[in-house]
Tab-separated table of C-alpha atoms in Angstrom:
chain	number	residue	atom	x	y	z
H	183	UNK	CA	-2.250	38.952	62.279
H	184	UNK	CA	-2.807	42.080	64.188
H	185	UNK	CA	-6.357	43.390	63.085
H	186	UNK	CA	-9.761	42.391	61.627
H	187	UNK	CA	-8.442	44.120	58.442
H	188	UNK	CA	-6.762	41.055	57.298
H	189	UNK	CA	-10.214	39.560	56.674
H	190	UNK	CA	-12.036	42.542	55.053
H	191	UNK	CA	-14.247	41.224	52.006
H	192	UNK	CA	-14.476	44.556	50.647
H	193	UNK	CA	-18.158	44.847	51.223
H	194	UNK	CA	-19.618	48.198	52.028
H	195	UNK	CA	-22.768	49.613	53.381
H	196	UNK	CA	-23.991	50.391	49.741
H	197	UNK	CA	-23.688	46.658	48.885
H	198	UNK	CA	-26.277	45.906	51.526
H	199	UNK	CA	-29.867	44.785	50.560
H	200	UNK	CA	-31.357	47.501	53.028
H	201	UNK	CA	-30.592	51.292	53.393
H	202	UNK	CA	-27.600	52.073	55.897
H	203	UNK	CA	-27.608	55.550	57.153
H	204	UNK	CA	-29.017	56.739	54.006
H	205	UNK	CA	-29.810	60.533	53.114
H	206	UNK	CA	-33.067	60.017	54.972
H	207	UNK	CA	-31.397	59.957	58.255
H	208	UNK	CA	-30.521	63.117	59.793
H	209	UNK	CA	-26.771	64.238	59.131
H	210	UNK	CA	-25.692	64.226	62.934
H	211	UNK	CA	-26.677	60.277	63.196
H	212	UNK	CA	-25.032	59.126	59.826
H	213	UNK	CA	-21.575	58.976	60.909
H	214	UNK	CA	-22.288	57.148	64.340
H	215	UNK	CA	-24.396	54.560	62.434
H	216	UNK	CA	-21.627	54.123	59.941
H	217	UNK	CA	-19.098	53.413	62.599
H	218	UNK	CA	-21.459	50.778	63.996
H	219	UNK	CA	-21.927	49.162	60.652
H	220	UNK	CA	-17.971	49.185	60.099
H	221	UNK	CA	-17.591	47.284	63.299
H	222	UNK	CA	-20.320	44.829	62.150
H	223	UNK	CA	-18.982	44.424	58.706
H	224	UNK	CA	-15.453	43.808	60.042
H	225	UNK	CA	-16.615	41.187	62.494
H	226	UNK	CA	-18.855	39.463	59.702
H	227	UNK	CA	-15.952	39.394	57.513
H	228	UNK	CA	-13.601	37.675	60.470
H	229	UNK	CA	-16.465	35.069	61.082
H	230	UNK	CA	-17.243	34.347	57.377
H	231	UNK	CA	-13.609	34.223	56.322
H	232	UNK	CA	-13.225	30.760	54.481
H	233	UNK	CA	-9.400	30.251	55.155
H	234	UNK	CA	-8.847	31.685	58.608
H	235	UNK	CA	-8.796	28.788	61.471
H	236	UNK	CA	-11.337	29.232	64.068
H	237	UNK	CA	-8.858	30.210	66.870
H	238	UNK	CA	-7.715	32.811	64.605
H	239	UNK	CA	-11.128	34.234	64.085
H	240	UNK	CA	-11.920	34.066	67.584
H	241	UNK	CA	-8.649	35.986	68.545
H	242	UNK	CA	-9.629	38.759	66.018
H	243	UNK	CA	-13.151	38.994	67.417
H	244	UNK	CA	-11.647	39.304	70.669
H	245	UNK	CA	-9.473	42.129	69.689
H	246	UNK	CA	-12.640	43.968	68.240
H	247	UNK	CA	-14.278	43.568	71.954
H	248	UNK	CA	-10.987	44.818	73.445
H	249	UNK	CA	-10.587	47.825	71.524
H	250	UNK	CA	-14.320	48.725	72.111
H	251	UNK	CA	-14.029	48.181	75.998
H	252	UNK	CA	-10.537	50.019	75.718
H	253	UNK	CA	-8.738	47.212	77.250
H	254	UNK	CA	-6.441	46.430	74.140
H	255	UNK	CA	-4.541	47.952	71.517
H	256	UNK	CA	-6.776	49.884	68.938
H	257	UNK	CA	-8.248	47.999	66.169
H	258	UNK	CA	-9.020	50.528	63.217
H	259	UNK	CA	-12.490	48.948	62.814
H	260	UNK	CA	-13.541	49.384	66.151
H	261	UNK	CA	-11.899	52.478	67.441
H	262	UNK	CA	-14.346	54.798	65.650
H	263	UNK	CA	-17.177	53.118	67.218
H	264	UNK	CA	-15.448	53.476	70.704
H	265	UNK	CA	-15.167	56.910	70.049
H	266	UNK	CA	-18.734	57.439	69.007
H	267	UNK	CA	-19.954	55.564	72.176
H	268	UNK	CA	-18.047	57.583	74.347
H	269	UNK	CA	-18.956	60.868	72.858
H	270	UNK	CA	-22.821	60.124	72.702
H	271	UNK	CA	-22.880	58.573	76.239
H	272	UNK	CA	-24.122	55.258	74.633
H	273	UNK	CA	-23.478	51.566	76.090
H	274	UNK	CA	-21.611	49.112	74.057
H	275	UNK	CA	-23.943	46.419	74.882
H	276	UNK	CA	-25.378	46.258	71.258
H	277	UNK	CA	-21.843	45.932	69.826
H	278	UNK	CA	-21.003	43.120	72.223
H	279	UNK	CA	-23.975	41.191	71.472
H	280	UNK	CA	-23.317	41.295	67.825
H	281	UNK	CA	-19.809	40.071	68.747
H	282	UNK	CA	-21.507	36.913	70.501
H	283	UNK	CA	-23.358	36.111	67.661
H	284	UNK	CA	-20.252	36.166	65.264
H	285	UNK	CA	-18.427	33.946	67.671
H	286	UNK	CA	-21.265	31.679	67.379
H	287	UNK	CA	-21.006	31.582	63.572
H	288	UNK	CA	-17.173	30.524	64.172
H	289	UNK	CA	-18.476	27.580	65.795
H	290	UNK	CA	-22.179	26.557	64.932
H	291	UNK	CA	-22.966	25.523	61.499
H	292	UNK	CA	-26.834	24.014	62.064
H	293	UNK	CA	-29.856	25.405	63.587
H	294	UNK	CA	-32.217	22.944	65.191
H	295	UNK	CA	-35.330	24.953	65.211
H	296	UNK	CA	-37.141	28.229	64.429
H	297	UNK	CA	-36.643	29.285	67.997
H	298	UNK	CA	-32.947	28.615	67.834
H	299	UNK	CA	-32.841	30.775	64.892
H	300	UNK	CA	-34.560	33.489	66.552
H	301	UNK	CA	-32.314	33.285	69.617
H	302	UNK	CA	-29.404	33.607	67.281
H	303	UNK	CA	-31.211	36.852	65.640
H	304	UNK	CA	-31.754	38.393	69.001
H	305	UNK	CA	-27.505	38.504	69.112
H	306	UNK	CA	-27.071	38.985	65.291
H	307	UNK	CA	-29.821	41.462	64.311
H	308	UNK	CA	-31.831	43.184	67.175
H	309	UNK	CA	-28.793	44.870	68.251
H	310	UNK	CA	-28.562	46.810	65.081
H	311	UNK	CA	-31.997	48.339	65.598
H	312	UNK	CA	-31.672	48.873	69.208
H	313	UNK	CA	-28.385	50.838	68.377
H	314	UNK	CA	-30.167	53.014	65.836
H	315	UNK	CA	-33.063	53.701	68.288
H	316	UNK	CA	-30.780	54.317	71.105
H	317	UNK	CA	-28.684	56.834	68.970
H	318	UNK	CA	-31.833	58.846	68.033
H	319	UNK	CA	-33.216	58.780	71.917
H	320	UNK	CA	-36.186	56.732	71.087
H	321	UNK	CA	-38.451	55.052	73.556
H	322	UNK	CA	-36.862	51.852	74.027
H	323	UNK	CA	-40.613	50.440	74.186
H	324	UNK	CA	-40.003	50.650	70.232
H	325	UNK	CA	-37.699	47.484	70.664
H	326	UNK	CA	-40.814	45.391	70.650
H	327	UNK	CA	-41.607	46.055	66.927
H	328	UNK	CA	-37.865	46.651	65.859
H	329	UNK	CA	-36.740	43.231	67.107
H	330	UNK	CA	-39.013	41.408	64.549
H	331	UNK	CA	-38.228	43.834	61.748
H	332	UNK	CA	-34.310	43.151	62.295
H	333	UNK	CA	-34.995	39.440	62.618
H	334	UNK	CA	-36.752	39.600	59.387
H	335	UNK	CA	-34.032	41.251	57.403
H	336	UNK	CA	-31.481	38.667	58.759
H	337	UNK	CA	-33.604	35.736	57.814
H	338	UNK	CA	-34.241	37.215	54.350
H	339	UNK	CA	-30.604	37.582	53.860
H	340	UNK	CA	-30.312	33.694	55.088
H	341	UNK	CA	-32.861	32.608	52.470
H	342	UNK	CA	-31.384	34.594	49.731
H	343	UNK	CA	-27.772	33.294	50.395
H	344	UNK	CA	-28.671	29.779	51.574
H	345	UNK	CA	-26.872	28.079	48.990
H	346	UNK	CA	-23.558	30.123	49.015
H	347	UNK	CA	-23.608	29.741	53.088
H	348	UNK	CA	-23.414	25.991	52.381
H	349	UNK	CA	-21.364	25.686	49.663
H	350	UNK	CA	-18.640	28.258	50.789
H	351	UNK	CA	-18.921	27.653	54.646
H	352	UNK	CA	-20.874	24.610	55.171
H	353	UNK	CA	-23.229	26.847	57.367
H	354	UNK	CA	-27.043	26.295	57.240
H	355	UNK	CA	-29.514	28.658	58.921
H	356	UNK	CA	-32.506	26.908	57.459
H	357	UNK	CA	-33.643	25.344	60.841
H	358	UNK	CA	-33.548	21.370	60.738
H	359	UNK	CA	-36.837	20.805	62.233
H	360	UNK	CA	-38.636	22.511	59.175
H	361	UNK	CA	-36.244	20.849	56.869
H	362	UNK	CA	-37.348	17.612	58.183
H	363	UNK	CA	-40.818	18.561	58.351
H	364	UNK	CA	-40.827	18.784	54.293
H	365	UNK	CA	-38.713	15.892	54.003
H	366	UNK	CA	-35.634	17.923	52.748
H	367	UNK	CA	-31.739	17.564	53.642
H	368	UNK	CA	-29.128	20.122	53.880
H	369	UNK	CA	-27.299	18.432	51.020
H	370	UNK	CA	-30.157	19.612	48.851
H	371	UNK	CA	-28.548	23.103	49.068
H	372	UNK	CA	-25.816	21.846	46.713
H	373	UNK	CA	-27.961	21.452	43.688
H	374	UNK	CA	-28.635	23.887	40.807
H	375	UNK	CA	-32.290	24.269	41.555
H	376	UNK	CA	-34.326	23.406	44.862
H	377	UNK	CA	-35.856	20.092	44.944
H	378	UNK	CA	-39.585	20.324	45.647
H	379	UNK	CA	-39.115	19.489	49.509
H	380	UNK	CA	-36.275	22.183	49.866
H	381	UNK	CA	-38.599	24.502	48.086
H	382	UNK	CA	-41.508	24.123	50.289
H	383	UNK	CA	-39.180	24.215	53.474
H	384	UNK	CA	-37.957	27.841	52.022
H	385	UNK	CA	-41.456	28.923	51.197
H	386	UNK	CA	-42.478	27.816	54.838
H	387	UNK	CA	-39.743	29.877	56.337
H	388	UNK	CA	-40.770	33.044	53.906
H	389	UNK	CA	-44.043	32.451	55.407
H	390	UNK	CA	-42.591	33.006	58.834
H	391	UNK	CA	-40.378	35.920	57.755
H	392	UNK	CA	-43.596	37.587	56.401
H	393	UNK	CA	-45.399	37.302	60.006
H	394	UNK	CA	-42.151	38.774	61.650
H	395	UNK	CA	-42.371	41.907	58.800
H	396	UNK	CA	-46.382	42.264	59.964
H	397	UNK	CA	-45.191	42.060	63.540
H	398	UNK	CA	-43.017	45.141	62.862
H	399	UNK	CA	-45.384	47.220	61.096
H	400	UNK	CA	-46.131	49.652	64.055
H	401	UNK	CA	-42.665	50.587	64.098
H	402	UNK	CA	-42.556	53.409	61.870
H	403	UNK	CA	-45.467	55.041	63.289
H	404	UNK	CA	-44.028	54.546	66.648
H	405	UNK	CA	-40.536	56.330	65.844
H	406	UNK	CA	-40.275	60.070	67.066
H	407	UNK	CA	-37.948	61.300	64.629
H	408	UNK	CA	-39.606	61.819	61.317
H	409	UNK	CA	-36.461	61.240	59.512
H	410	UNK	CA	-35.746	57.727	60.944
H	411	UNK	CA	-39.265	56.922	60.658
H	412	UNK	CA	-39.150	57.342	56.898
H	413	UNK	CA	-35.956	55.306	56.829
H	414	UNK	CA	-37.747	52.628	58.616
H	415	UNK	CA	-40.734	52.949	56.055
H	416	UNK	CA	-38.365	52.297	53.407
H	417	UNK	CA	-36.831	49.340	54.878
H	418	UNK	CA	-40.309	48.069	55.824
H	419	UNK	CA	-41.324	48.199	52.042
H	420	UNK	CA	-38.256	46.389	51.083
H	421	UNK	CA	-38.431	43.719	53.354
H	422	UNK	CA	-41.965	43.031	52.434
H	423	UNK	CA	-41.346	43.188	48.825
H	424	UNK	CA	-38.291	40.622	49.382
H	425	UNK	CA	-40.057	38.116	51.497
H	426	UNK	CA	-42.970	38.019	48.852
H	427	UNK	CA	-40.394	37.252	46.216
H	428	UNK	CA	-38.797	34.505	48.129
H	429	UNK	CA	-42.336	32.976	48.674
H	430	UNK	CA	-42.812	32.452	45.031
H	431	UNK	CA	-39.274	31.667	43.546
H	432	UNK	CA	-36.330	29.410	44.187
H	433	UNK	CA	-33.193	30.954	45.862
H	434	UNK	CA	-30.944	28.553	44.257
H	435	UNK	CA	-32.070	28.807	40.682
H	436	UNK	CA	-33.620	32.209	40.516
H	437	UNK	CA	-32.483	36.012	41.473
H	438	UNK	CA	-34.256	36.674	44.607
H	439	UNK	CA	-32.439	39.932	45.129
H	440	UNK	CA	-33.717	43.404	44.143
H	441	UNK	CA	-31.479	45.483	41.795
H	442	UNK	CA	-30.516	48.992	42.681
H	443	UNK	CA	-33.010	50.530	40.493
H	444	UNK	CA	-35.806	48.357	41.508
H	445	UNK	CA	-34.731	48.545	45.472
H	446	UNK	CA	-34.888	52.512	44.892
H	447	UNK	CA	-38.313	52.388	43.529
H	448	UNK	CA	-39.753	50.073	46.285
H	449	UNK	CA	-37.998	51.993	48.987
H	450	UNK	CA	-39.392	55.192	47.320
H	451	UNK	CA	-43.069	53.807	47.667
H	452	UNK	CA	-42.243	53.050	51.416
H	453	UNK	CA	-41.106	56.736	51.831
H	454	UNK	CA	-44.353	58.080	50.197
H	455	UNK	CA	-46.103	56.089	52.722
H	456	UNK	CA	-44.166	57.032	55.465
H	457	UNK	CA	-44.655	60.722	54.569
H	458	UNK	CA	-48.538	60.210	54.340
H	459	UNK	CA	-48.446	58.623	57.919
H	460	UNK	CA	-46.131	61.508	59.198
H	461	UNK	CA	-48.810	64.233	57.593
H	462	UNK	CA	-51.978	62.355	59.137
H	463	UNK	CA	-50.068	62.226	62.344
H	464	UNK	CA	-49.485	65.825	62.301
H	465	UNK	CA	-52.971	66.735	61.526
H	466	UNK	CA	-54.225	64.415	64.601
H	467	UNK	CA	-51.957	66.387	66.938
H	468	UNK	CA	-52.064	69.955	66.138
H	469	UNK	CA	-49.219	72.265	67.481
H	470	UNK	CA	-46.684	69.588	67.983
H	471	UNK	CA	-43.380	70.502	66.389
H	472	UNK	CA	-41.387	67.594	64.387
H	473	UNK	CA	-37.895	66.299	66.113
H	474	UNK	CA	-35.004	67.177	63.717
């Protein structure tokens, strides 16, 4: 077993719930973002592989990290990101944080509380937004709004896939404290339809996730690069729509994902709103040129 490619799921950036380096992003940034995505996708596939032993998963994750740091033989899923970081003068910190999250996925199958889940999101989600902001040269003060948005995207995925994660990997991201508060147990995730206590817990978590989306509301307006601001506006629109769907549906029995056409419509509305915000910002600041 020589590289993370042995665990490849075949999933690509176009299969994600949210845009990854879409046409909205400036061309000079797309390949670096896709290199970061390729690295993250490979590590995620390793951690989620149903048949690899834990020690095999950890060895493959270590190989990705060694390639990134230049200490080991090149893994084809990490080498492009290593080159991008070197060319752009960027730190590998965010990628190493992601690796820590995937190492947790190998050994940790339950989360005791919402705070513990947020600690996980600080490793598994926040680094993605921080990398994209750093790549664009944005002020790191924007991390304050980016982190809750990334956490919200992560929790939305957890809520959408809660049954599959349990059945396939015996992994449950729904906090045990929230389940217990509503009288639910993890075994309820095996059913075809959520029992009322489980559904109440899921809707409770959707409400907390909606609060994260609200905390992230200033991010697009704080972003100096206008094309990145539009990408963020699209993602914010998608996150808001998805969390509202989860708040009123059963992820075990109902489709809580958006199809490609519906997602395009929601993202388009977000982009239009972002364009309006950029226009009003420009009118308030006459004489300022936009970043390319």
